[in-house]
XYZ file of C-alpha atoms in Angstrom:
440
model
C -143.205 -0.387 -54.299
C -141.274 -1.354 -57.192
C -137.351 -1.477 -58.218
C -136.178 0.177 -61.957
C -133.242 -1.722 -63.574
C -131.008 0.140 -65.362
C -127.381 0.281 -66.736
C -124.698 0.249 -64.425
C -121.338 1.843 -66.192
C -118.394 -0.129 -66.116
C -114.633 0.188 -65.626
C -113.539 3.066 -67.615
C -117.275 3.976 -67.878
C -117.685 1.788 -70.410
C -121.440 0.148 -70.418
C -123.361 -3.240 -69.687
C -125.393 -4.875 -70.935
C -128.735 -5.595 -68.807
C -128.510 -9.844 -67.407
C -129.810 -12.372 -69.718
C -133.506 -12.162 -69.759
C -134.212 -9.175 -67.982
C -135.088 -5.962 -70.030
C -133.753 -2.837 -69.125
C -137.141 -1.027 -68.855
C -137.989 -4.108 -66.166
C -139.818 -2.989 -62.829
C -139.251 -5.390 -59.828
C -141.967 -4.937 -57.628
C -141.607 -6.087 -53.999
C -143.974 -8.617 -52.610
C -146.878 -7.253 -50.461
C -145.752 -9.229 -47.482
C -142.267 -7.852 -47.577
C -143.901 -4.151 -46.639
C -144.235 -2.458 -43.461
C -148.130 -2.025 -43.352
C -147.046 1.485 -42.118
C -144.224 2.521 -44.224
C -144.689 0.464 -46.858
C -141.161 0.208 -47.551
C -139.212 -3.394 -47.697
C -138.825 -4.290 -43.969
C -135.296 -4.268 -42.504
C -136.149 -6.193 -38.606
C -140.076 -7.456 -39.074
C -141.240 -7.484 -35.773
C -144.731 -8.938 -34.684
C -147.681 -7.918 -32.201
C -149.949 -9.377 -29.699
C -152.312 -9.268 -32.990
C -150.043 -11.488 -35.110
C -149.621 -8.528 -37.654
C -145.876 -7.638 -38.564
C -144.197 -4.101 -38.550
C -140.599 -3.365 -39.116
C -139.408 -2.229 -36.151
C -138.534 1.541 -36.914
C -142.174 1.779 -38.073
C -143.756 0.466 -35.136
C -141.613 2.223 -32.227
C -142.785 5.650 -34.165
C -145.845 4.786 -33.776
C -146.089 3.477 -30.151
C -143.828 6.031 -29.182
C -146.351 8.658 -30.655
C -148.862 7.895 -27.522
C -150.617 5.146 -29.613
C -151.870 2.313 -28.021
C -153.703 -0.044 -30.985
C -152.466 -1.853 -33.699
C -152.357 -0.148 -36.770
C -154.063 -2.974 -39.038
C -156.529 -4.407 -36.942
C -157.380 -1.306 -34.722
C -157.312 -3.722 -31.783
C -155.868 -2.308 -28.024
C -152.655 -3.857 -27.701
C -152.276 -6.371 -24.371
C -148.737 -5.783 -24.480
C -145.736 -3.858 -26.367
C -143.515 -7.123 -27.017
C -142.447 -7.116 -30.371
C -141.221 -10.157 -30.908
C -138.470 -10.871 -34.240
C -139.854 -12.419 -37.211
C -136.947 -14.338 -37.776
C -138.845 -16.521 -40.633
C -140.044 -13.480 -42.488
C -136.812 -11.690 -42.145
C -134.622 -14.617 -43.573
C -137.118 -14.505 -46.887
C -136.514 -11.444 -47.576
C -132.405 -11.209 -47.191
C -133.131 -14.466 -49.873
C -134.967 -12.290 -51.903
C -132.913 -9.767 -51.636
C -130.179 -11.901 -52.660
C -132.222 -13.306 -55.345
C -132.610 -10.297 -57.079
C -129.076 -8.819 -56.326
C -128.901 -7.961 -60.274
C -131.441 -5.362 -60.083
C -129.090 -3.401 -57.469
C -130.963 -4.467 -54.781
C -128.454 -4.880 -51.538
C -129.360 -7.274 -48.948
C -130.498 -6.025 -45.358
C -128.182 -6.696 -42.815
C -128.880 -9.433 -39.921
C -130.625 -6.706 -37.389
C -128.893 -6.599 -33.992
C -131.223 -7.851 -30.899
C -132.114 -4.334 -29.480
C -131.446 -4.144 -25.433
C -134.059 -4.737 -22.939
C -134.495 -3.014 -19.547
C -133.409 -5.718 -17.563
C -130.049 -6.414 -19.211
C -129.882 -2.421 -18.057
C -130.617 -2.652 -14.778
C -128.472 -5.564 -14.425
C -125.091 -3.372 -16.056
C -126.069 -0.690 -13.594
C -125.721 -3.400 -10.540
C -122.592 -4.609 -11.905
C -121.318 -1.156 -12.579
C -121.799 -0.051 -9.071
C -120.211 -3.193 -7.651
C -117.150 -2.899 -9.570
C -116.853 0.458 -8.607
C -117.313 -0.280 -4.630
C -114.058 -2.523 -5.643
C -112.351 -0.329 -7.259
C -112.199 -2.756 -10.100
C -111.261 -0.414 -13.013
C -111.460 -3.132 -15.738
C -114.645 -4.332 -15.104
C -115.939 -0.979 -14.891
C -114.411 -0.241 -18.273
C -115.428 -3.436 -20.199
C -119.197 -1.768 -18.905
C -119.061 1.343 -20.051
C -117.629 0.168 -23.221
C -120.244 -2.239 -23.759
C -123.478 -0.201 -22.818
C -121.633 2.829 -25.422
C -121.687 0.310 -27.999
C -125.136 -0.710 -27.457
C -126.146 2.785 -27.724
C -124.119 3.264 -30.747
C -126.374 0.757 -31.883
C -129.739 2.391 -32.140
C -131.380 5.145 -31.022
C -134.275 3.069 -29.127
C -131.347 1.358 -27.337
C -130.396 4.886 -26.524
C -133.655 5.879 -25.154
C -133.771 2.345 -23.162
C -130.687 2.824 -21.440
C -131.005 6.064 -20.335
C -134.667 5.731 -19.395
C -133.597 2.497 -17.024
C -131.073 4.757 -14.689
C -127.721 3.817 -16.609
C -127.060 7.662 -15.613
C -126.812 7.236 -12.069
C -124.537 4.330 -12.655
C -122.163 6.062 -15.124
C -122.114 9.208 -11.876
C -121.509 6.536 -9.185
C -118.486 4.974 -10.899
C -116.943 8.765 -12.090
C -116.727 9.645 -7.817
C -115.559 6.449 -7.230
C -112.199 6.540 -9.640
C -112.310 10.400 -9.177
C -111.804 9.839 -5.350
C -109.073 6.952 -5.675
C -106.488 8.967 -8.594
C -107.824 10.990 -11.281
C -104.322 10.557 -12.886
C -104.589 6.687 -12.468
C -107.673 6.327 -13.480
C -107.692 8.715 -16.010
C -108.637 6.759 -19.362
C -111.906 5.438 -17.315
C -112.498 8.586 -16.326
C -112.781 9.727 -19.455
C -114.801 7.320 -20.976
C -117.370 7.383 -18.195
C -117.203 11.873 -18.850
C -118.175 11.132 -22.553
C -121.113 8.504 -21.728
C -121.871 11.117 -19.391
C -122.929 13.685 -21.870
C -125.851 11.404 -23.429
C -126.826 10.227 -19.800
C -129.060 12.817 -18.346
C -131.427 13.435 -16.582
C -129.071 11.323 -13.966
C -132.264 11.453 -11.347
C -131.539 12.917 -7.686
C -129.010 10.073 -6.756
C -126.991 10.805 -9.747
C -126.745 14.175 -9.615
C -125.429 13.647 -5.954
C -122.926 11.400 -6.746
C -121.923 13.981 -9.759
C -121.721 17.400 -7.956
C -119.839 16.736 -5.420
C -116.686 18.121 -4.232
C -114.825 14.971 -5.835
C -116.413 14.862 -9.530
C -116.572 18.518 -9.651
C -112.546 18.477 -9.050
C -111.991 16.345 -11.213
C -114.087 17.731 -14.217
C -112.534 20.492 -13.570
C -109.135 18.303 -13.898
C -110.112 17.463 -17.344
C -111.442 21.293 -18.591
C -107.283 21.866 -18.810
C -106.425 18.983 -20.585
C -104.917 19.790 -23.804
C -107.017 16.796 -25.319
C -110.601 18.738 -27.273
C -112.618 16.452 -26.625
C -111.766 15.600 -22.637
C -112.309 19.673 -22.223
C -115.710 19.706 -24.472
C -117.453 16.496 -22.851
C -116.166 18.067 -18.935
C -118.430 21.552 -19.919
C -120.985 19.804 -21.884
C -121.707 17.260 -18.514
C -121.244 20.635 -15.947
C -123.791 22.384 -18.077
C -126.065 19.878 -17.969
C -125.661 19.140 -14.023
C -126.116 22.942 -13.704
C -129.516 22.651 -16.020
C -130.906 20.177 -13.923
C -130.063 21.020 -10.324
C -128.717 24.513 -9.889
C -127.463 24.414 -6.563
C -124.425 22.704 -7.847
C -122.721 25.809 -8.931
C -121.831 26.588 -5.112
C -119.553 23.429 -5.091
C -117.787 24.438 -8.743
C -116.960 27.533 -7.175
C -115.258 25.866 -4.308
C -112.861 24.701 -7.308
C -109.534 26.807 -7.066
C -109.053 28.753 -10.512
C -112.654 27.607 -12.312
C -113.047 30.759 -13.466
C -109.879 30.768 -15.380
C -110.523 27.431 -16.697
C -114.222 28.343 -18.325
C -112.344 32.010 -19.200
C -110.182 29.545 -21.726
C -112.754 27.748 -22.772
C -114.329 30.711 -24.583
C -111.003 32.356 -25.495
C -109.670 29.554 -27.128
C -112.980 28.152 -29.065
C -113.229 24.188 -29.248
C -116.481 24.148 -30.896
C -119.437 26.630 -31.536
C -121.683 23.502 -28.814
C -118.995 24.135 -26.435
C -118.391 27.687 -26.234
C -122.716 27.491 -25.730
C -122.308 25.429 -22.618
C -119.276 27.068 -21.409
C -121.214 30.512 -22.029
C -124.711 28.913 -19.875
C -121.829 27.811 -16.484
C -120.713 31.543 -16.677
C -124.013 32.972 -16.655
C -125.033 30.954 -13.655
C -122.360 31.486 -11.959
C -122.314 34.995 -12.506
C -126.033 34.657 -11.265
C -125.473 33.899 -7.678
C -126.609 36.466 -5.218
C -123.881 36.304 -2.258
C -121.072 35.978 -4.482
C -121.992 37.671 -8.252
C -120.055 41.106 -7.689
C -116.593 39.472 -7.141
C -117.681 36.642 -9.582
C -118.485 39.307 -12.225
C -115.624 41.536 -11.524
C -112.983 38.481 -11.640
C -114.423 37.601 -15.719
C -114.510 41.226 -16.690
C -111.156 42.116 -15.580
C -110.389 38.774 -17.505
C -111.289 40.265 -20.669
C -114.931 38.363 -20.785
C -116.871 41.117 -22.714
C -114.479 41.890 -25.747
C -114.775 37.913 -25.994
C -118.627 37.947 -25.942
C -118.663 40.778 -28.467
C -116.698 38.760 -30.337
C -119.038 35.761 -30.623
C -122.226 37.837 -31.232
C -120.694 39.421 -34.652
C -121.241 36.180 -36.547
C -122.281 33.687 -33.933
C -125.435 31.403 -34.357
C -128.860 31.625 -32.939
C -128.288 29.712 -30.253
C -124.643 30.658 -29.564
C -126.060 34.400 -29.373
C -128.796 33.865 -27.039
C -125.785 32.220 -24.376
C -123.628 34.858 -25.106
C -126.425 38.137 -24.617
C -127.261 36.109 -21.178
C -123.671 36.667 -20.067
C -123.222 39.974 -21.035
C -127.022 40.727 -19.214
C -125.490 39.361 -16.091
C -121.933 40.934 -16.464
C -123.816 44.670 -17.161
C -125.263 44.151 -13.364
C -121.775 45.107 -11.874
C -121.191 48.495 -12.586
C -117.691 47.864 -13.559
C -119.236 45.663 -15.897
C -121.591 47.994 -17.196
C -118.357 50.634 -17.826
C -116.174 47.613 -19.569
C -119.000 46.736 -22.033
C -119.539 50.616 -22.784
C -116.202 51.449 -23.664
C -116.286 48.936 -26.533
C -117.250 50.498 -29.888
C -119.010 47.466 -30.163
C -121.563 47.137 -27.685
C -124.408 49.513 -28.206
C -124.026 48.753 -31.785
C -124.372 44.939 -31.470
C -127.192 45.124 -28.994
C -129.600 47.610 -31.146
C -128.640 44.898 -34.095
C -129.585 41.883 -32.266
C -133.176 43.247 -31.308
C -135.636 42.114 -33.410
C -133.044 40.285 -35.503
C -132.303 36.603 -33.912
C -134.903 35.375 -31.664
C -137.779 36.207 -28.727
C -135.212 35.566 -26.255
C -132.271 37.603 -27.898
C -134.077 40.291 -28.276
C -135.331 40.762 -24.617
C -131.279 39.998 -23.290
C -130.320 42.901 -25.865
C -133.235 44.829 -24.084
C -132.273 44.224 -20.446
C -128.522 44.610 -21.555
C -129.199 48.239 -23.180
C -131.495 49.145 -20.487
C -128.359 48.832 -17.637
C -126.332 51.023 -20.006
C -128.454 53.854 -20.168
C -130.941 53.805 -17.360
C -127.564 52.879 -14.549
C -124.552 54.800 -14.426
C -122.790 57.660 -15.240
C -122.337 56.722 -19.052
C -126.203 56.882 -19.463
C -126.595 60.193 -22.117
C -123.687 58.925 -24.726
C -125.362 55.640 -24.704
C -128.660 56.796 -25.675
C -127.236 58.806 -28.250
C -125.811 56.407 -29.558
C -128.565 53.499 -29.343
C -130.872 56.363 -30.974
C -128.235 57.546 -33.863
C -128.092 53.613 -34.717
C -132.490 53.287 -34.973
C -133.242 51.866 -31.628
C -136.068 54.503 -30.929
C -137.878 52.579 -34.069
C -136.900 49.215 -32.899
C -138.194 49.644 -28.985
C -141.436 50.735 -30.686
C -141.641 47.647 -32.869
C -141.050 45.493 -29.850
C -144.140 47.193 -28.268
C -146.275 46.764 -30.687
C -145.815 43.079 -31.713
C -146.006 42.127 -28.049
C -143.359 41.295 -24.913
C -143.027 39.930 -21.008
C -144.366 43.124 -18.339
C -140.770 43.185 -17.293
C -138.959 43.945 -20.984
C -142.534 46.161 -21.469
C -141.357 48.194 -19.051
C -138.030 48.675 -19.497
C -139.025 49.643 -23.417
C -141.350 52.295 -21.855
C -138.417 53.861 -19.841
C -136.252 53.374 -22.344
C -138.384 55.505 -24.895
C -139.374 57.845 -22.386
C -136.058 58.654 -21.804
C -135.359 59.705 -25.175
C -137.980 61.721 -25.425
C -136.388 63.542 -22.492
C -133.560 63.846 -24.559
C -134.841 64.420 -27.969
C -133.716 68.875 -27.539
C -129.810 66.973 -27.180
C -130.053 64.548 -29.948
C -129.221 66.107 -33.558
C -129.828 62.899 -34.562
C -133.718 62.539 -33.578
C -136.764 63.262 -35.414
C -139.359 63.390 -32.145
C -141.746 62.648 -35.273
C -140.151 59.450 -36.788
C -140.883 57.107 -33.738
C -144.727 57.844 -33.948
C -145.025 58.008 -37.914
C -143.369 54.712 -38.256
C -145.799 53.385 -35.369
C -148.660 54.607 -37.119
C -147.530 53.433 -40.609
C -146.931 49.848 -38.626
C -150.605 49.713 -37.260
């Protein structure tokens, strides 16, 4: 690994000379010892093995973290994963660093002493305390310090949250929630943002986090006028919902939820957020005993023009959220007449098929196969789903391969406009079986 010197322009871009004694052509070649056997790039926090060999510490984690269990150098099996600092080793090269400062070479910074486990575990006691006794400051000075920390690094990151810092963070959000949401409300809110880096929060977190309490008071903070208070409060409820379902029950126990989420996607905070707030609709629109009057509530709303909205220019991901809703929306009949009565509909779905991902097109499936295989509205949407090349599409589909459940609903689908094809102006009973044959 070496270092080029070369002119550096001045004020006014005027030029310099190169230092006395050093040519500008000069390489500066790093000292074998400085490198990370793995990288070989100047180490920034040497770190050494059982085996004695040193790593920076970037390098190493990669590779342990990769499954491996040997030392990279010697081959040997590790007897432990310590790493301990090479604070010798590290000290020569800031000098050296220093030394040749004229080269352009910047001196590493004094690596922070990454968090262990047990300094974890021990927060997560004192966190729980404090929050038995209501002792707000404490509990803030906590949170605080384990965001820092995680701030710090991304292996702190994984450390904390692997060592049950989620369950902590849960714990002390019902406590304050249960004393004064208004009172505690700064807390609150820093414990709701630590929150959204925290899961999986394990079965005693998510306890702690969905009920009737922290529910309430999420949904507290989904009509604050502060962004990022609303974006954190659906970012943590979609990832509660992701990892234990049942909790949408309790959210609907929440007087005017729907509303809330409804305002969400109205009034856009960020393409992430609209995602998540998209995903809690979905679900919620997904429960058996209550879906119809769920359903009916978001489409009298306004939900669908909104959805249609998003899929015109939204994002992969953003789209896939968005084609779920409207899937589960089209189950209610009322729902199936809302989204037909937009010019937009038909036209979007036949686009998205094919067009943004697996799971896109098989929502856009399901979605067009309500439309015209339920309801009254059935002919003038296959006319128009055929007029705009869907016949083609479905065929497509078929032949590159789907689930048995979208398979079928493509066979009905194209088996009903066959049925059709005397009333359709528009279709060539030919085209559909040419272009197949031209695909294969």
């Amino acid at each position: 690994m070496t270092f080029l010197w070369r002119r550096r322009g001045g004020r006014g871009g005027g030029k310099r000379g190169a230092p006395e004694g050093i040519k500008p052509s000069m390489e500066l070649t790093v000292p074998t010892h400085f490198r990370c056997p793995i990288s070989l790039d100047l180490m920034k926090d040497p770190v050494s093995l059982s085996t004695g060999i040193t790593y920076d510490r970037e390098s190493i984690e990669k590779w342990m973290d990769a499954g491996n269990f040997t030392c990279p150098v010697t081959n040997q099996v590790l007897r432990n994963f310590d790493q301990i600092p090479n604070h010798a080793l590290r000290k020569m090269i800031q000098d050296w660093c220093v030394e040749h400062k004229s080269f352009g070479v910047e001196r590493i910074p004094t690596p922070r002493v990454p968090i262990t486990p047990y300094e974890v575990s021990e927060v997560c006691v004192r966190m729980s305390a404090a929050a038995r006794d209501g002792d707000e400051k404490k509990c803030q000075e906590l949170v605080v310090k384990i965001k820092n920390s995680a701030k710090e690094s991304e292996r702190n990151k994984r450390c904390i949250v692997g060592n049950g810092i989620g369950a902590a963070f849960a714990d002390t959000f019902e406590s304050f929630a249960h004393l004064s949401v208004e009172k505690h409300a700064n807390l609150l809110k820093e414990t709701l943002f630590a929150l959204t880096w925290s899961f999986p929060l394990g079965e005693e977190g998510v306890s702690k986090l969905k009920s009737a309490v922290s529910l309430r008071c999420m949904a507290w903070f989904l009509k604050e006028e502060d962004l990022s208070s609303r974006q954190n409060a659906v970012f943590v409820l979609k990832e509660l919902i992701l990892e234990d379902q049942g909790c949408v029950d309790g959210l609907m126990e929440v007087e005017g939820i729907e509303e809330t989420l409804f305002r969400i996607v109205k009034v856009p905070i960020c393409p992430k957020a609209t995602q998540a707030c998209l995903m809690v609709i979905h679900h919620m629109m997904l429960l058996q005993e209550r879906s119809p009057m769920i359903t009916l509530r978001f489409v009298q709303m306004g939900l669908i023009p909104l959805i249609l909205d998003i899929l015109v220019d939204g994002n992969k991901s953003v789209c896939e959220k968005a084609l779920g809703a409207l899937d589960s929306v089209c189950n209610l009949e009322e729902g199936r007449e809302s989204a037909y009565t937009n010019a937009l509909t038909v036209p979007l779905l036949v686009k998205k098929i094919l067009r943004v991902s697996d799971t896109a097109t098989t929502l856009s499936i399901s979605t067009l196969w309500k439309l015209i295989s339920l309801g009254e509205i059935s002919e003038n949407a296959l006319v128009e789903a055929v007029e705009l090349g869907a016949f083609q599409k479905l065929l497509v589909v078929l032949q590159v391969g789907c689930g048995e459940r979208t398979k079928e609903k493509v066979t009905e689908l194209l088996k009903l406009m066959n049925l059709y094809r005397d009333k359709l102006d528009c279709f060539d009973s030919s085209l559909g079986f040419k272009y197949l044959k031209r695909s294969t």
